[in-house]
Amino acid sequence: MPGSSAARLRRDAADVERWEQRRRGRHVRLWIVDIEARAAAVDAPEAGFRLSRYVRRPLHRIGDVPVLRRTGVPEPVPADGVHGDDGACLVSYPRGALACGRDRVPFGELERVHVAAYVKALALARARLSSAQVTAPDVDDGVDDDSQSRICDPGLGLWWVRHRVLCLAGPGEAPARAAELAATVVDDAGLPSARVIDLRADDGYLDAEGRRIHPAVLLCSRAAAALWDDYDVAEADVGEPSALADVLARAAVQVWKTFADDARSVFR
């Protein structure tokens, strides 16, 4: 209807205006980053937790931003898809989790062990980047050091998931921004466990009438604001190890806090 069409055009124009106000004349584009993450797990429910809930989610400079990420369903890695260190008998997995058996209670012992192990892994990753000793939050996670997080167990399989993540980048910055997002995902030893498998710009599209549809029109207001908040933080030091170390340090605190807060909200 003409009235609804005019209202939509006004909304679209307002979205674009807000976008350009945040741009402030900077040559910045919207990018779509596809990231593949891998983790060992006993079964599909555990793989789902270890690859998409609280842990192993790509982090922006402003933290974990679900509105800028879409996560697929974890799947077993086929035999012909195993590459690099994945083929070794030893896989990254917290020893404490094996003692939990098939505990599937929400926020139960198994989930607590996985989250706590990941908190320590983030701290280890940050320590490697900053070349400084870092103490993880004081939680008993069943993982004391790198060697104890690598085990050989026939019940463990390798799983993978794809995250599709949005970010902004200036000229020449997109590969570094994508690599940084992937580097925020680590295994239980604090080593990188994700890789960028696709990177492409999103400049909108032409509709059936030949009208250019601005990418801002396709985003909800929260996503658009988060993109610019994130880029405002990243602009000055894209790709710098010290910036990545800061992201990991904050995440080591936030992951545990979020898990603990959610658990309290369920059981109080």
Short mmCIF file of C-alpha atoms in Angstrom, two decimals:
data_model
loop_
_atom_site.label_atom_id
_atom_site.label_comp_id
_atom_site.label_asym_id
_atom_site.label_seq_id
_atom_site.Cartn_x
_atom_site.Cartn_y
_atom_site.Cartn_z
CA MET A 1 0.00 0.00 0.00
CA PRO A 2 1.24 3.53 -0.78
CA GLY A 3 1.02 4.67 2.83
CA SER A 4 2.95 1.72 4.24
CA SER A 5 5.52 2.02 1.46
CA ALA A 6 6.12 5.69 2.26
CA ALA A 7 6.47 4.89 5.97
CA ARG A 8 9.00 2.19 5.17
CA LEU A 9 11.01 4.58 3.02
CA ARG A 10 11.05 7.12 5.86
CA ARG A 11 12.26 4.48 8.31
CA ASP A 12 14.95 3.37 5.86
CA ALA A 13 16.10 6.97 5.38
CA ALA A 14 16.27 7.46 9.14
CA ASP A 15 18.34 4.26 9.53
CA VAL A 16 20.78 5.44 6.88
CA GLU A 17 21.02 8.89 8.43
CA ARG A 18 21.87 7.43 11.84
CA TRP A 19 24.46 5.18 10.19
CA GLU A 20 26.14 8.06 8.40
CA GLN A 21 26.16 10.14 11.57
CA ARG A 22 28.12 7.39 13.31
CA ARG A 23 30.43 7.02 10.29
CA ARG A 24 31.59 10.63 10.61
CA GLY A 25 33.06 10.59 7.12
CA ARG A 26 35.26 7.56 7.76
CA HIS A 27 35.80 5.09 4.89
CA VAL A 28 34.38 2.06 6.66
CA ARG A 29 32.51 -0.94 5.26
CA LEU A 30 30.39 -3.69 6.78
CA TRP A 31 32.02 -7.13 6.60
CA ILE A 32 30.72 -10.65 7.08
CA VAL A 33 33.21 -13.04 8.67
CA ASP A 34 32.63 -16.81 8.65
CA ILE A 35 34.60 -18.50 11.42
CA GLU A 36 34.94 -22.24 12.00
CA ALA A 37 35.58 -23.39 15.56
CA ARG A 38 36.41 -26.91 16.71
CA ALA A 39 36.26 -28.70 20.04
CA ALA A 40 36.31 -32.22 21.44
CA ALA A 41 33.09 -33.50 22.98
CA VAL A 42 31.44 -36.73 24.08
CA ASP A 43 28.17 -36.16 22.22
CA ALA A 44 26.01 -33.57 20.47
CA PRO A 45 24.62 -31.88 23.62
CA GLU A 46 28.09 -31.42 25.04
CA ALA A 47 29.39 -30.21 21.67
CA GLY A 48 26.58 -27.66 21.60
CA PHE A 49 27.65 -26.33 24.97
CA ARG A 50 31.37 -26.29 24.18
CA LEU A 51 30.90 -24.56 20.84
CA SER A 52 28.03 -22.14 21.31
CA ARG A 53 27.03 -21.52 24.93
CA TYR A 54 29.17 -19.21 27.05
CA VAL A 55 32.43 -20.58 25.61
CA ARG A 56 34.17 -20.46 22.21
CA ARG A 57 32.09 -17.60 20.89
CA PRO A 58 33.94 -14.97 18.83
CA LEU A 59 34.38 -11.78 20.81
CA HIS A 60 34.27 -8.19 19.57
CA ARG A 61 36.27 -5.40 21.18
CA ILE A 62 33.16 -4.58 23.22
CA GLY A 63 32.77 -8.20 24.32
CA ASP A 64 30.27 -10.92 23.50
CA VAL A 65 27.64 -9.37 21.22
CA PRO A 66 25.03 -11.99 20.22
CA VAL A 67 23.21 -9.56 17.93
CA LEU A 68 26.31 -9.45 15.72
CA ARG A 69 26.69 -13.21 15.50
CA ARG A 70 24.77 -16.15 14.09
CA THR A 71 25.90 -19.61 15.18
CA GLY A 72 25.10 -22.82 13.37
CA VAL A 73 24.50 -26.29 14.78
CA PRO A 74 27.64 -28.22 15.78
CA GLU A 75 28.41 -31.26 13.66
CA PRO A 76 30.96 -34.08 13.92
CA VAL A 77 34.12 -33.48 11.93
CA PRO A 78 34.25 -36.18 9.21
CA ALA A 79 37.35 -38.31 8.99
CA ASP A 80 38.47 -36.58 5.81
CA GLY A 81 37.99 -33.18 7.47
CA VAL A 82 40.58 -33.75 10.17
CA HIS A 83 43.64 -31.60 9.66
CA GLY A 84 46.79 -30.52 11.48
CA ASP A 85 46.94 -31.32 15.18
CA ASP A 86 43.36 -32.61 15.11
CA GLY A 87 44.71 -35.95 13.97
CA ALA A 88 46.70 -36.51 17.16
CA CYS A 89 45.47 -38.86 19.86
CA LEU A 90 45.63 -36.10 22.45
CA VAL A 91 42.81 -33.58 22.25
CA SER A 92 42.09 -30.46 24.26
CA TYR A 93 39.51 -31.35 26.90
CA PRO A 94 39.34 -30.64 30.66
CA ARG A 95 40.12 -33.74 32.71
CA GLY A 96 37.62 -32.65 35.31
CA ALA A 97 34.80 -33.06 32.78
CA LEU A 98 35.46 -36.80 32.41
CA ALA A 99 34.61 -37.30 36.07
CA CYS A 100 31.18 -35.78 35.53
CA GLY A 101 30.00 -38.69 33.38
CA ARG A 102 26.91 -37.81 31.40
CA ASP A 103 25.67 -35.10 33.70
CA ARG A 104 23.25 -32.98 31.67
CA VAL A 105 21.72 -30.85 34.42
CA PRO A 106 21.51 -27.20 33.27
CA PHE A 107 24.22 -25.23 35.10
CA GLY A 108 25.32 -28.50 36.67
CA GLU A 109 28.79 -29.81 37.43
CA LEU A 110 29.71 -30.62 33.82
CA GLU A 111 28.79 -27.17 32.53
CA ARG A 112 30.55 -25.52 35.46
CA VAL A 113 33.74 -27.47 34.72
CA HIS A 114 33.66 -26.50 31.05
CA VAL A 115 33.07 -22.82 31.74
CA ALA A 116 35.71 -22.67 34.45
CA ALA A 117 38.21 -24.46 32.21
CA TYR A 118 37.53 -21.96 29.46
CA VAL A 119 38.01 -19.05 31.83
CA LYS A 120 41.47 -20.39 32.63
CA ALA A 121 42.15 -21.03 28.93
CA LEU A 122 41.36 -17.39 28.13
CA ALA A 123 43.76 -16.30 30.86
CA LEU A 124 46.45 -18.58 29.44
CA ALA A 125 45.90 -17.17 25.97
CA ARG A 126 46.17 -13.65 27.30
CA ALA A 127 49.37 -14.54 29.14
CA ARG A 128 50.95 -15.82 25.94
CA LEU A 129 50.07 -12.63 24.14
CA SER A 130 51.24 -10.28 26.83
CA SER A 131 54.29 -12.34 27.88
CA ALA A 132 53.20 -11.82 31.48
CA GLN A 133 52.04 -14.19 34.16
CA VAL A 134 48.26 -14.08 34.57
CA THR A 135 46.25 -15.63 37.33
CA ALA A 136 42.84 -16.92 36.31
CA PRO A 137 39.76 -16.34 38.48
CA ASP A 138 39.77 -18.55 41.57
CA VAL A 139 37.56 -21.44 40.49
CA ASP A 140 38.19 -25.17 40.72
CA ASP A 141 37.97 -26.31 37.10
CA GLY A 142 39.84 -29.60 37.07
CA VAL A 143 42.51 -28.12 34.80
CA ASP A 144 45.83 -27.19 36.36
CA ASP A 145 48.00 -26.54 33.30
CA ASP A 146 48.30 -27.03 29.56
CA SER A 147 49.41 -30.65 29.74
CA GLN A 148 46.47 -31.66 31.90
CA SER A 149 44.00 -30.21 29.39
CA ARG A 150 45.21 -32.56 26.64
CA ILE A 151 43.99 -36.12 27.05
CA CYS A 152 43.43 -39.30 25.07
CA ASP A 153 39.96 -40.80 25.47
CA PRO A 154 38.17 -43.03 22.93
CA GLY A 155 34.83 -41.55 23.95
CA LEU A 156 35.72 -38.11 22.67
CA GLY A 157 34.97 -36.97 19.15
CA LEU A 158 35.91 -33.82 17.27
CA TRP A 159 33.08 -31.38 16.47
CA TRP A 160 32.90 -28.14 14.53
CA VAL A 161 30.55 -25.19 14.22
CA ARG A 162 30.38 -22.13 12.01
CA HIS A 163 29.90 -18.62 13.40
CA ARG A 164 28.86 -15.83 11.04
CA VAL A 165 30.01 -12.55 12.55
CA LEU A 166 29.52 -8.93 11.51
CA CYS A 167 32.14 -6.24 11.96
CA LEU A 168 33.22 -2.90 10.49
CA ALA A 169 36.61 -2.28 8.93
CA GLY A 170 38.42 0.52 7.16
CA PRO A 171 40.61 0.20 4.06
CA GLY A 172 42.93 -2.80 4.41
CA GLU A 173 41.70 -3.60 7.92
CA ALA A 174 39.21 -6.40 7.20
CA PRO A 175 41.65 -9.37 7.23
CA ALA A 176 43.16 -8.22 10.52
CA ARG A 177 39.74 -7.65 12.09
CA ALA A 178 38.58 -11.12 10.96
CA ALA A 179 41.75 -12.77 12.26
CA GLU A 180 41.31 -11.02 15.60
CA LEU A 181 37.75 -12.28 15.95
CA ALA A 182 38.89 -15.85 15.25
CA ALA A 183 41.79 -15.50 17.71
CA THR A 184 39.36 -14.82 20.56
CA VAL A 185 38.28 -18.49 20.35
CA VAL A 186 40.71 -20.81 22.13
CA ASP A 187 40.95 -24.44 23.19
CA ASP A 188 41.29 -25.68 26.76
CA ALA A 189 45.06 -25.15 26.61
CA GLY A 190 44.61 -21.51 25.61
CA LEU A 191 45.69 -22.09 22.02
CA PRO A 192 43.76 -20.85 18.95
CA SER A 193 40.94 -23.22 17.97
CA ALA A 194 39.16 -21.28 15.23
CA ARG A 195 39.95 -20.06 11.73
CA VAL A 196 38.49 -17.64 9.21
CA ILE A 197 36.98 -19.54 6.30
CA ASP A 198 35.31 -16.65 4.47
CA LEU A 199 35.43 -12.86 4.49
CA ARG A 200 33.32 -10.59 2.31
CA ALA A 201 32.03 -7.04 2.29
CA ASP A 202 28.33 -6.24 2.51
CA ASP A 203 27.58 -3.03 0.64
CA GLY A 204 23.85 -3.66 0.40
CA TYR A 205 22.12 -4.62 -2.83
CA LEU A 206 19.96 -3.36 -5.69
CA ASP A 207 16.26 -4.09 -5.33
CA ALA A 208 13.92 -5.03 -8.18
CA GLU A 209 13.45 -1.37 -9.05
CA GLY A 210 17.17 -0.71 -9.22
CA ARG A 211 17.22 1.18 -5.94
CA ARG A 212 20.35 0.78 -3.81
CA ILE A 213 19.45 -0.74 -0.45
CA HIS A 214 21.92 0.48 2.17
CA PRO A 215 23.25 -2.22 4.55
CA ALA A 216 22.06 -0.16 7.53
CA VAL A 217 18.49 -0.81 6.43
CA LEU A 218 19.00 -4.54 6.89
CA LEU A 219 20.23 -4.27 10.48
CA CYS A 220 18.25 -3.80 13.66
CA SER A 221 19.08 -0.62 15.56
CA ARG A 222 20.91 -2.53 18.31
CA ALA A 223 23.17 -4.25 15.79
CA ALA A 224 23.98 -1.01 13.98
CA ALA A 225 24.83 0.75 17.23
CA ALA A 226 26.96 -2.17 18.44
CA LEU A 227 28.92 -2.24 15.17
CA TRP A 228 29.91 1.40 15.52
CA ASP A 229 30.58 1.11 19.26
CA ASP A 230 32.92 -1.78 18.46
CA TYR A 231 34.70 0.00 15.63
CA ASP A 232 35.15 3.18 17.66
CA VAL A 233 37.15 1.08 20.13
CA ALA A 234 39.09 -0.90 17.50
CA GLU A 235 39.91 1.88 15.05
CA ALA A 236 43.14 3.03 16.67
CA ASP A 237 44.82 -0.38 17.08
CA VAL A 238 43.38 -2.92 14.62
CA GLY A 239 45.36 -6.14 14.74
CA GLU A 240 47.51 -5.19 17.74
CA PRO A 241 48.31 -8.14 20.08
CA SER A 242 47.93 -5.91 23.12
CA ALA A 243 44.34 -5.11 22.10
CA LEU A 244 43.54 -8.81 21.67
CA ALA A 245 45.10 -9.53 25.07
CA ASP A 246 42.78 -6.95 26.63
CA VAL A 247 39.75 -8.59 25.01
CA LEU A 248 40.77 -11.99 26.37
CA ALA A 249 41.42 -10.60 29.85
CA ARG A 250 37.98 -9.01 30.05
CA ALA A 251 36.36 -12.16 28.67
CA ALA A 252 38.00 -14.33 31.32
CA VAL A 253 36.09 -12.35 33.92
CA GLN A 254 32.85 -11.85 31.98
CA VAL A 255 32.34 -15.47 30.88
CA TRP A 256 32.36 -16.76 34.43
CA LYS A 257 30.25 -13.88 35.73
CA THR A 258 27.62 -14.38 33.02
CA PHE A 259 27.42 -18.11 33.67
CA ALA A 260 27.21 -17.65 37.44
CA ASP A 261 24.59 -14.89 37.16
CA ASP A 262 22.45 -16.99 34.82
CA ALA A 263 22.71 -19.98 37.15
CA ARG A 264 21.61 -17.89 40.13
CA SER A 265 18.64 -16.51 38.17
CA VAL A 266 17.46 -20.05 37.42
CA PHE A 267 17.84 -21.54 40.91
CA ARG A 268 17.02 -18.64 43.20
#
